[in-house]
Coordinates of C-alpha atoms in Angstrom, one line a residue:
Chain A
M92 CA -15.8 -9.3 -23.0
Q93 CA -17.4 -5.9 -22.7
V94 CA -19.3 -5.4 -19.4
S95 CA -20.7 -2.4 -17.3
K96 CA -21.5 -2.5 -13.7
F97 CA -23.4 0.2 -11.8
F98 CA -24.1 0.3 -8.5
G99 CA -26.9 3.3 -7.9
K100 CA -25.2 6.2 -10.0
T101 CA -21.9 5.0 -9.8
A102 CA -20.6 3.1 -12.6
A103 CA -18.2 0.5 -10.8
V104 CA -17.3 -0.8 -14.3
K105 CA -17.9 1.1 -17.6
E106 CA -18.2 -0.4 -20.7
I107 CA -15.0 -2.6 -20.3
S108 CA -13.8 -4.8 -23.4
F109 CA -10.7 -7.2 -23.1
Q110 CA -9.7 -10.4 -23.5
V111 CA -7.2 -12.7 -21.9
N112 CA -5.6 -15.6 -23.5
T113 CA -5.3 -19.1 -22.4
G114 CA -2.1 -19.6 -20.4
E115 CA -1.8 -15.8 -20.0
L116 CA -0.7 -14.2 -16.8
F117 CA -2.7 -11.5 -16.7
G118 CA -2.7 -8.2 -14.7
L119 CA -5.5 -6.1 -13.5
I120 CA -3.3 -2.8 -12.0
G121 CA -5.2 -0.1 -10.0
P122 CA -5.8 1.8 -7.3
D123 CA -8.7 0.8 -4.5
G124 CA -11.9 1.9 -6.9
A125 CA -10.7 0.9 -9.9
G126 CA -13.2 -1.6 -10.4
K127 CA -10.8 -4.5 -10.0
T128 CA -12.8 -6.4 -7.7
T129 CA -16.1 -5.8 -9.6
L130 CA -14.9 -7.3 -12.6
F131 CA -13.5 -10.6 -10.7
R132 CA -17.0 -10.7 -9.2
I133 CA -18.5 -10.3 -12.9
I134 CA -16.1 -13.0 -14.3
N135 CA -16.5 -15.6 -11.5
T136 CA -20.6 -15.1 -12.2
L137 CA -21.2 -13.7 -8.6
L138 CA -22.3 -10.3 -10.1
V139 CA -24.5 -9.9 -13.0
P140 CA -23.5 -7.2 -15.4
D141 CA -26.0 -4.2 -15.9
S142 CA -24.6 -4.0 -19.6
G143 CA -22.7 -6.1 -22.0
T144 CA -21.6 -9.5 -22.1
A145 CA -18.7 -11.5 -20.7
T146 CA -17.7 -14.9 -21.7
V147 CA -15.0 -17.6 -19.7
F148 CA -13.5 -20.4 -22.1
G149 CA -16.8 -19.5 -24.5
K150 CA -19.2 -19.7 -21.9
D151 CA -21.4 -16.9 -21.0
V152 CA -21.1 -15.8 -17.3
V153 CA -24.8 -15.0 -16.9
G154 CA -26.5 -18.0 -18.9
D155 CA -23.9 -20.8 -18.4
Y156 CA -22.7 -19.5 -14.7
K157 CA -23.2 -23.1 -13.8
E158 CA -20.7 -24.7 -16.3
I159 CA -18.4 -21.7 -15.3
R160 CA -17.8 -22.1 -11.7
P161 CA -15.5 -25.4 -11.6
L162 CA -13.5 -23.9 -14.2
L163 CA -12.6 -21.1 -11.4
G164 CA -10.6 -21.1 -8.6
Y165 CA -11.2 -17.6 -6.6
M166 CA -9.4 -15.7 -3.9
P167 CA -11.0 -12.8 -2.7
G168 CA -9.3 -9.8 -1.3
R169 CA -10.6 -10.5 2.1
F170 CA -9.5 -13.7 4.0
S171 CA -12.6 -15.8 3.4
L172 CA -11.5 -19.0 4.8
Y173 CA -13.2 -20.7 7.5
Q174 CA -11.6 -19.4 10.8
D175 CA -12.7 -22.1 12.9
L176 CA -12.0 -25.2 10.9
T177 CA -8.0 -26.0 10.9
V178 CA -5.5 -25.6 7.9
E179 CA -6.4 -29.1 6.9
E180 CA -10.1 -29.1 7.1
N181 CA -10.2 -25.9 5.0
L182 CA -8.7 -27.4 2.5
R183 CA -10.9 -31.0 2.5
F184 CA -13.8 -28.7 2.6
F185 CA -13.1 -26.7 -0.8
A186 CA -11.8 -30.0 -2.2
S187 CA -15.0 -31.7 -1.5
V188 CA -17.5 -28.6 -2.4
F189 CA -15.8 -29.3 -6.0
G190 CA -16.3 -33.2 -6.0
T191 CA -12.5 -34.1 -5.5
T192 CA -10.1 -34.6 -2.8
I193 CA -6.7 -33.6 -1.5
E194 CA -5.0 -36.5 -2.5
E195 CA -6.3 -36.5 -6.0
N196 CA -5.0 -32.8 -6.6
Y197 CA -2.1 -32.7 -4.1
E198 CA 0.8 -32.7 -6.7
L199 CA -0.9 -29.2 -8.0
V200 CA -1.1 -27.7 -4.5
K201 CA 2.0 -29.4 -2.9
P202 CA 4.8 -26.4 -3.7
I203 CA 2.5 -23.9 -1.6
Y204 CA 0.7 -26.7 0.7
S205 CA 3.8 -28.1 1.9
Q206 CA 5.0 -25.0 3.6
L207 CA 1.8 -25.1 5.5
E208 CA 1.8 -29.0 6.2
P209 CA 3.5 -28.5 10.0
F210 CA 0.6 -26.3 11.0
K211 CA -2.1 -28.5 9.6
N212 CA -3.9 -28.9 12.7
R213 CA -3.8 -25.1 13.6
L214 CA -7.0 -23.2 13.0
A215 CA -6.8 -20.9 10.0
G216 CA -8.1 -17.8 12.1
A217 CA -4.4 -18.5 14.1
L218 CA -2.4 -18.3 11.1
S219 CA -0.5 -15.4 10.3
G220 CA -1.0 -13.4 7.2
G221 CA 1.6 -14.9 5.0
M222 CA 0.6 -18.1 5.8
K223 CA -3.6 -17.5 5.4
Q224 CA -2.4 -16.1 2.0
K225 CA -0.6 -19.8 1.4
L226 CA -3.7 -21.5 2.6
A227 CA -6.1 -19.3 0.5
L228 CA -4.3 -20.0 -2.6
S229 CA -4.1 -23.9 -1.7
C230 CA -8.1 -23.7 -1.7
A231 CA -8.7 -21.8 -4.5
L232 CA -6.3 -24.4 -6.5
I233 CA -7.4 -27.7 -5.1
H234 CA -10.4 -28.6 -7.4
K235 CA -7.5 -28.2 -10.7
P236 CA -9.2 -25.1 -12.2
R237 CA -8.4 -23.7 -15.3
L238 CA -8.8 -20.1 -14.6
L239 CA -7.1 -18.9 -11.4
L240 CA -8.6 -15.5 -10.4
L241 CA -6.6 -13.6 -7.4
D242 CA -8.2 -10.6 -6.2
E243 CA -5.3 -8.5 -4.3
P244 CA -3.6 -11.3 -2.8
T245 CA -0.2 -9.4 -2.2
T246 CA -1.7 -5.9 -0.4
G247 CA -0.5 -5.4 2.6
V248 CA 2.2 -8.1 2.6
D249 CA 5.7 -6.9 3.0
A250 CA 8.2 -6.8 -0.2
V251 CA 9.9 -10.3 0.9
S252 CA 6.6 -12.1 1.1
R253 CA 5.3 -10.7 -1.9
K254 CA 8.2 -11.7 -4.0
E255 CA 7.6 -15.1 -3.2
F256 CA 3.9 -15.1 -3.7
W257 CA 4.9 -13.8 -7.5
E258 CA 7.4 -16.8 -7.6
M259 CA 4.5 -19.3 -7.0
L260 CA 2.5 -17.8 -9.7
S261 CA 4.9 -18.0 -12.1
V262 CA 5.4 -22.0 -11.0
L263 CA 1.4 -22.3 -11.4
K264 CA 1.5 -20.5 -15.0
K265 CA 4.2 -23.2 -16.2
Q266 CA 1.3 -25.7 -15.5
G267 CA -0.8 -24.1 -18.0
I268 CA -3.2 -22.7 -15.3
T269 CA -4.5 -19.2 -16.9
I270 CA -4.2 -16.7 -14.0
I271 CA -6.0 -13.1 -13.8
V272 CA -4.3 -11.2 -10.9
S273 CA -5.0 -7.7 -9.3
T274 CA -2.7 -5.3 -7.5
P275 CA -2.1 -1.7 -6.4
Y276 CA 1.2 -2.1 -6.6
M277 CA 2.7 -0.8 -9.8
D278 CA 6.2 -2.7 -9.7
E279 CA 4.2 -6.1 -10.0
A280 CA 3.3 -5.3 -13.2
N281 CA 6.4 -6.2 -15.0
L282 CA 6.0 -9.8 -13.6
C283 CA 2.7 -10.1 -15.8
D284 CA 2.5 -11.1 -19.6
R285 CA 0.1 -8.3 -20.1
V286 CA -1.6 -6.0 -17.6
A287 CA -4.6 -3.6 -17.9
L288 CA -4.1 -0.4 -16.0
M289 CA -7.4 0.5 -14.5
Q290 CA -8.7 3.7 -12.8
E291 CA -12.2 4.5 -11.7
G292 CA -14.1 1.8 -13.6
E293 CA -11.7 2.1 -17.0
I294 CA -9.3 0.5 -18.5
L295 CA -6.6 3.4 -19.1
Q296 CA -4.2 1.0 -21.0
I297 CA -3.9 -2.6 -22.0
D298 CA -1.0 -4.1 -23.1
T299 CA 2.6 -6.0 -22.5
P300 CA 4.7 -4.1 -19.3
K301 CA 7.3 -3.4 -22.1
N302 CA 4.8 -2.0 -24.4
I303 CA 3.4 0.6 -22.1
V304 CA 6.2 1.7 -21.0
D305 CA 7.8 2.4 -24.6
A306 CA 4.9 4.0 -25.4
F307 CA 6.1 6.8 -22.7
E308 CA 6.0 9.9 -25.0
K309 CA 8.4 12.5 -23.1
P310 CA 12.0 12.3 -21.9
L311 CA 11.9 11.6 -18.7
L312 CA 14.4 13.0 -16.1
G313 CA 15.5 11.7 -12.7
I314 CA 16.9 14.5 -10.5
K315 CA 18.2 14.5 -7.4
A316 CA 19.5 17.0 -4.8
E317 CA 20.5 17.6 -1.0
N318 CA 17.0 18.5 0.1
K319 CA 14.1 16.5 -1.5
Y320 CA 11.3 18.8 -0.1
K321 CA 12.9 21.9 -1.4
L322 CA 13.7 20.2 -4.8
L323 CA 10.2 19.2 -5.4
Q324 CA 8.8 22.4 -4.4
A325 CA 11.6 24.5 -6.7
L326 CA 10.7 21.8 -9.5
K327 CA 7.0 22.4 -9.3
K328 CA 7.7 25.8 -9.7
Y329 CA 9.8 25.8 -12.7
P330 CA 7.9 27.4 -15.7
K331 CA 8.5 24.4 -17.9
A332 CA 7.8 21.8 -15.7
A333 CA 4.9 19.6 -17.0
S334 CA 5.2 16.4 -14.3
V335 CA 6.9 16.5 -11.2
H336 CA 6.7 13.0 -9.1
P337 CA 9.0 11.9 -6.1
F338 CA 9.9 8.2 -6.9
G339 CA 12.3 6.9 -4.1
E340 CA 15.4 9.1 -4.0
F341 CA 14.8 11.0 -6.9
I342 CA 12.1 13.1 -8.5
H343 CA 10.9 12.1 -12.2
Y344 CA 10.8 15.1 -14.1
T345 CA 9.1 15.5 -17.5
D346 CA 9.6 19.2 -19.3
Q347 CA 7.0 20.9 -21.6
D348 CA 9.6 21.1 -24.4
D349 CA 10.8 17.6 -26.3
A350 CA 14.0 18.5 -25.8
P351 CA 14.6 20.0 -22.5
D352 CA 17.7 22.4 -22.0
L353 CA 19.2 20.6 -19.0
N354 CA 21.7 23.5 -18.2
T355 CA 18.8 26.2 -17.7
L356 CA 17.0 23.9 -15.6
K357 CA 20.2 23.0 -13.5
N358 CA 21.4 26.4 -13.0
Y359 CA 17.7 27.4 -11.8
L360 CA 18.1 24.5 -9.4
I361 CA 21.4 25.7 -7.8
N362 CA 19.8 29.2 -7.9
Q363 CA 17.2 28.1 -5.7
G364 CA 19.6 27.2 -3.1
L365 CA 19.9 23.1 -3.8
E366 CA 23.0 21.9 -3.5
S367 CA 24.6 18.6 -5.3
V368 CA 22.3 18.8 -8.1
E369 CA 22.1 15.6 -10.5
I370 CA 20.1 15.4 -13.5
N371 CA 20.0 12.3 -15.9
Y372 CA 17.9 11.1 -18.5
I373 CA 16.2 7.9 -17.0
K374 CA 14.0 4.9 -18.7
P375 CA 10.2 5.2 -17.1
N376 CA 8.5 2.7 -15.2
I377 CA 5.2 1.1 -15.4
E378 CA 3.9 3.7 -12.5
D379 CA 5.3 6.8 -14.5
S380 CA 3.0 5.5 -17.4
F381 CA 0.2 5.2 -14.9
M382 CA 0.4 8.6 -13.8
A383 CA 0.6 10.1 -17.1
L384 CA -2.8 8.0 -18.2
M385 CA -4.4 9.2 -15.3
H386 CA -6.9 11.7 -14.9
T387 CA -6.0 13.3 -11.3
Q388 CA -9.1 12.6 -8.5
T389 CA -7.9 16.3 -7.1
E390 CA -9.7 17.4 -10.7
V391 CA -13.2 15.5 -9.5
V392 CA -16.0 18.0 -8.3
Y393 CA -18.5 16.4 -6.1
E394 CA -22.1 17.5 -5.7
Chain B
M253 CA 21.5 19.6 20.2
S254 CA 17.8 18.8 18.9
E255 CA 15.4 17.8 21.2
L256 CA 14.4 14.0 21.0
A257 CA 10.9 13.1 20.6
I258 CA 11.4 9.5 20.8
Q259 CA 14.0 7.6 22.9
T260 CA 14.2 3.9 23.8
E261 CA 16.8 1.6 25.4
N262 CA 16.2 -2.3 25.4
L263 CA 13.0 -1.9 24.9
T264 CA 11.3 -5.5 25.1
R265 CA 8.2 -7.1 25.0
K266 CA 7.4 -11.0 25.4
F267 CA 3.9 -12.4 25.0
G268 CA 4.4 -15.7 27.1
E269 CA 7.6 -17.3 25.8
F270 CA 7.6 -15.4 22.6
T271 CA 9.5 -12.3 22.3
A272 CA 7.9 -9.8 20.1
V273 CA 10.1 -6.9 20.6
D274 CA 13.6 -7.8 21.6
N275 CA 15.6 -5.2 22.9
I276 CA 15.5 -1.9 20.6
S277 CA 17.4 1.2 21.3
F278 CA 16.6 3.8 18.9
D279 CA 16.2 7.7 19.0
V280 CA 13.8 10.0 17.0
K281 CA 15.0 13.4 16.7
Q282 CA 11.8 16.2 16.8
G283 CA 10.6 17.1 13.5
E284 CA 12.3 14.2 11.8
I285 CA 10.2 11.9 9.2
F286 CA 11.3 8.3 11.0
G287 CA 10.6 5.2 8.9
F288 CA 9.7 2.3 10.6
L289 CA 10.1 -0.8 8.2
G290 CA 9.9 -4.4 8.6
A291 CA 8.6 -7.7 7.6
N292 CA 4.9 -8.8 8.4
G293 CA 5.2 -10.2 12.1
A294 CA 8.8 -8.4 13.0
G295 CA 7.6 -6.6 15.6
K296 CA 6.4 -3.5 14.3
T297 CA 3.0 -3.1 15.1
T298 CA 3.8 -4.4 19.0
A299 CA 6.5 -1.5 19.1
M300 CA 4.0 0.9 18.3
K301 CA 1.8 0.0 20.6
M302 CA 4.4 0.5 23.2
L303 CA 5.2 3.8 22.0
T304 CA 1.8 4.9 21.7
G305 CA 0.6 3.9 25.3
L306 CA -1.5 1.0 24.6
L307 CA 0.6 -1.8 26.0
N308 CA 3.4 -2.0 28.6
P309 CA 6.7 -3.2 27.9
T310 CA 8.1 -6.2 29.3
S311 CA 11.5 -4.7 30.2
G312 CA 13.9 -1.7 29.1
S313 CA 12.9 1.8 29.0
A314 CA 11.2 4.1 26.3
T315 CA 10.0 8.3 26.6
V316 CA 7.9 9.6 24.1
S317 CA 7.9 13.4 23.8
G318 CA 9.3 13.6 27.2
S319 CA 6.8 10.9 28.9
D320 CA 7.7 7.5 30.5
V321 CA 5.7 4.7 28.7
Y322 CA 5.3 2.9 32.1
T323 CA 4.0 5.7 33.7
Q324 CA 2.6 8.4 31.6
A325 CA 0.9 6.8 29.0
E326 CA -2.0 9.0 29.2
T327 CA 0.1 12.3 28.8
I328 CA 1.6 10.6 25.7
K329 CA -1.6 9.7 24.2
K330 CA -2.5 13.5 24.4
N331 CA 0.7 14.5 22.9
I332 CA 0.7 12.0 20.0
G333 CA -1.4 11.7 16.8
Y334 CA -2.4 8.4 15.0
M335 CA -3.6 7.6 11.9
S336 CA -4.1 3.8 10.4
Q337 CA -4.7 2.6 7.4
K338 CA -7.3 0.3 8.8
F339 CA -9.5 2.4 11.1
S340 CA -9.6 6.2 11.0
L341 CA -13.1 7.6 10.0
Y342 CA -16.5 7.0 10.9
D343 CA -17.9 6.4 7.4
D344 CA -21.4 7.3 8.6
L345 CA -20.8 10.8 9.4
T346 CA -19.9 14.0 7.1
A347 CA -16.2 15.2 6.7
E348 CA -17.4 18.0 9.1
E349 CA -18.7 15.8 11.8
N350 CA -15.6 13.5 11.8
I351 CA -13.5 16.6 12.6
Q352 CA -15.8 17.6 15.2
F353 CA -16.1 14.2 17.0
Y354 CA -12.7 13.8 17.2
G355 CA -12.0 17.4 18.3
G356 CA -14.0 16.8 21.1
I357 CA -12.5 13.4 22.3
Y358 CA -9.0 16.0 22.4
G359 CA -10.5 18.5 24.5
I360 CA -10.9 21.5 21.6
S361 CA -13.2 23.9 23.1
D362 CA -16.2 24.5 20.5
Q363 CA -14.7 28.3 20.1
D364 CA -11.6 27.3 19.2
L365 CA -12.7 24.0 16.9
S366 CA -15.1 25.9 14.5
P367 CA -12.3 28.0 12.6
K368 CA -10.3 24.7 12.5
I369 CA -12.8 22.8 10.9
D370 CA -12.5 25.3 8.2
E371 CA -8.9 25.6 8.3
V372 CA -8.7 21.4 7.9
L373 CA -11.1 21.2 5.2
E374 CA -9.2 24.1 3.3
S375 CA -5.8 22.5 3.9
V376 CA -7.2 19.3 2.1
S377 CA -9.3 21.0 -0.5
L378 CA -12.3 19.3 0.7
G379 CA -14.4 22.5 1.7
S380 CA -17.2 21.5 -1.2
V381 CA -17.6 18.2 0.3
R382 CA -17.9 19.1 4.3
K383 CA -21.5 18.1 4.2
Q384 CA -21.0 14.8 2.5
L385 CA -20.8 11.3 4.3
V386 CA -17.1 10.2 4.3
R387 CA -18.3 6.7 3.0
S388 CA -19.0 8.8 -0.3
L389 CA -15.6 10.1 -0.4
P390 CA -12.6 8.4 -2.7
L391 CA -10.0 6.5 -0.2
G392 CA -7.5 9.1 -1.0
W393 CA -9.4 12.0 0.1
K394 CA -10.2 10.0 3.3
Q395 CA -6.7 9.3 4.1
K396 CA -5.7 13.0 3.4
L397 CA -8.8 13.9 6.1
A398 CA -7.7 11.4 8.2
F399 CA -4.2 12.7 8.4
S400 CA -5.3 16.1 9.2
I401 CA -7.5 15.1 11.9
A402 CA -4.8 13.1 13.5
I403 CA -2.7 16.2 13.7
L404 CA -6.0 18.2 14.6
H405 CA -5.0 18.9 18.2
Q406 CA -1.1 19.8 17.1
P407 CA 0.5 16.7 18.6
K408 CA 4.3 16.9 18.8
I409 CA 4.4 13.6 17.2
V410 CA 2.1 11.9 14.5
F411 CA 2.2 8.0 14.0
L412 CA 1.0 6.9 10.6
D413 CA 0.4 3.3 10.4
E414 CA 0.7 2.1 6.4
P415 CA -1.2 5.4 5.9
T416 CA -1.0 5.0 1.8
G417 CA -2.2 1.5 1.5
G418 CA -4.3 1.0 -1.8
V419 CA -4.4 4.6 -3.0
D420 CA -3.4 6.0 -6.5
P421 CA 0.4 6.6 -7.5
V422 CA -0.6 10.4 -7.7
T423 CA -2.5 10.7 -4.6
R424 CA 0.1 8.7 -2.9
R425 CA 2.9 11.2 -3.6
Q426 CA 0.3 14.0 -2.6
F427 CA 0.0 12.3 1.1
W428 CA 3.6 12.6 1.4
E429 CA 3.8 16.4 0.4
K430 CA 1.4 16.9 3.2
I431 CA 3.8 14.5 5.3
Y432 CA 6.6 16.8 4.6
Q433 CA 4.6 19.9 5.0
V434 CA 4.1 18.8 8.4
S435 CA 7.5 17.6 9.4
D436 CA 8.7 21.5 8.1
R437 CA 6.4 22.8 11.1
G438 CA 8.2 20.7 13.3
I439 CA 5.9 18.0 14.1
T440 CA 7.5 14.3 14.2
V441 CA 6.3 11.9 12.0
F442 CA 6.8 8.2 12.3
V443 CA 5.7 6.1 9.8
T444 CA 5.2 2.4 8.6
T445 CA 5.0 1.4 4.9
H446 CA 5.4 -1.4 2.6
Y447 CA 6.0 0.8 -0.3
M448 CA 9.8 0.9 -0.4
D449 CA 10.2 3.8 -2.3
E450 CA 8.5 5.8 0.3
A451 CA 11.1 4.6 2.4
E452 CA 13.7 6.6 0.5
Y453 CA 11.3 9.7 1.5
C454 CA 12.4 9.7 5.1
D455 CA 14.9 11.2 6.9
R456 CA 16.3 7.9 8.5
I457 CA 14.8 4.6 8.8
S458 CA 14.9 1.7 10.7
I459 CA 14.4 -2.0 9.8
M460 CA 12.9 -4.7 11.9
V461 CA 14.2 -8.4 11.7
D462 CA 12.8 -11.0 14.5
G463 CA 11.7 -8.5 16.9
R464 CA 15.2 -6.5 16.9
I465 CA 16.5 -3.2 14.9
D466 CA 18.9 -5.0 12.6
A467 CA 19.5 -1.6 10.7
L468 CA 19.2 2.0 11.2
G469 CA 20.2 5.3 9.5
T470 CA 19.7 7.8 6.6
P471 CA 18.8 5.7 3.3
D472 CA 21.8 7.1 1.7
E473 CA 23.9 5.0 4.7
L474 CA 21.8 2.0 4.5
K475 CA 22.2 1.4 0.9
E476 CA 25.9 2.1 1.1
S477 CA 26.7 -0.3 4.5
F478 CA 24.3 -3.2 2.8
S479 CA 26.3 -2.5 -0.9
S480 CA 22.6 -2.4 -2.3
D481 CA 21.4 0.2 -5.0
S482 CA 17.7 0.5 -3.4
I483 CA 16.1 0.4 0.1
E484 CA 14.4 -2.5 -1.3
N485 CA 17.0 -4.7 -2.1
V486 CA 18.3 -3.7 1.8
F487 CA 14.9 -4.8 3.0
I488 CA 15.1 -7.9 1.1
K489 CA 18.6 -8.8 2.3
L490 CA 17.7 -8.1 5.6
A491 CA 14.1 -9.7 5.7
R492 CA 15.5 -13.0 4.3
S493 CA 17.4 -13.8 7.3
A494 CA 14.7 -13.8 9.7
T495 CA 14.2 -16.9 11.4
R496 CA 10.6 -16.4 12.7
G497 CA 7.8 -16.6 10.1
D498 CA 4.9 -13.9 10.0
G499 CA 2.8 -13.6 12.9

């Protein structure tokens, strides 16, 4: 596909081109405003692109939208089920819209839906966040779609529930369903076969998570000291610093030189009054790559 | 001894039969960055509502910047700042108007407010967009503006509820630099987040499970006592032991 979508003057998606292979678990990784939702709405035929074309299983999103829709299961970013229907009524409703029944496709949703069945008579509006998420996924799956579109299913969800959700996705992938999932959590990229890193309507890079981190150009240092804020300030002032980013207990640092002089750096930090300084070479992760690729928003000038 | 910003003892809140917050006792020192973690439904929101004077406890005691949560809720509201990811700014007011509006709410006089507006816009590098509707600003800028507004009236404590959700990784880190700056000025920062790497930036963190505080300490202390190499793994170990679902 290659598509653009403008809202007024703003290009939400700018001439994006990519392919997703059948059976792939494909991630759209990027912050709010990257264009992930717009892209989903073009793929699911709810939004017509301003330019470019997109096909889903060989069918055109504009001309063949009626044929595409039954092939898709879509879980929007905002909870969009009927709050005043029960859990079971919601699922039955979505099944009937697509001309099927819960019973017919029960096996497919069972691993997820069985966790909700004890509450099947509860109103959807009264469910907890994690349970709403499971119900939404069940409703997106009940008509046995070939392509599942999941828009930020794990946003605002705690680390444990996020892990469980990704475990569910790998089960679905094994059943041959193609999945496109978006997330602002960079660490989730590693759970995808391939990812597109997106920012401001553009794709920064598209590849397997491994190839993306392997392409990180500079040697990366992980630096630690007693006082993190002081360390951060000292590193930012260091004349040879190229990038300085806090990463949990370490600060990730790249130097302007290809072979940074660790002794000079360490002495500099000690002279700045920092204690217990540790410097090690480390492997970059997806978030390092993303930050190296992205343009910083502070540079944007608004008229 | 450093002054305490927050002090709770056996703080409890029940809703009918359900104990949302179950006998929590902890202290937060003045100027500290305190990370308040827990799975969805562990009771964080209820605890925060009690500490910000929005909800009465069922039992136990708590003081926030020296004021009692039962009897001095209004004083507490004056002494704290609050920012949440879900609601913070008015989209159809400009950046400047938002500052004016909140300044008015906090009773800052026009005379004091006008230099403050420049100061705030300057501090978040938003001077050039002061006349723009907040709606048109990137999310990361909005969040920095919301944070500055939350500390406009120079509170002793600022509560940040998932302040960095959805923003790009660079902006997220810039936001934390602002948190460090604010804490350097002596303001206590009480923050919730789902990004486990951010937990490592806190001076101390607590982790709630089923309404209780099951772990409390510096990030290094917690990693050591749970024999884990990251806070994420500490969190997962604890949260997996939860018996109640998220609600």
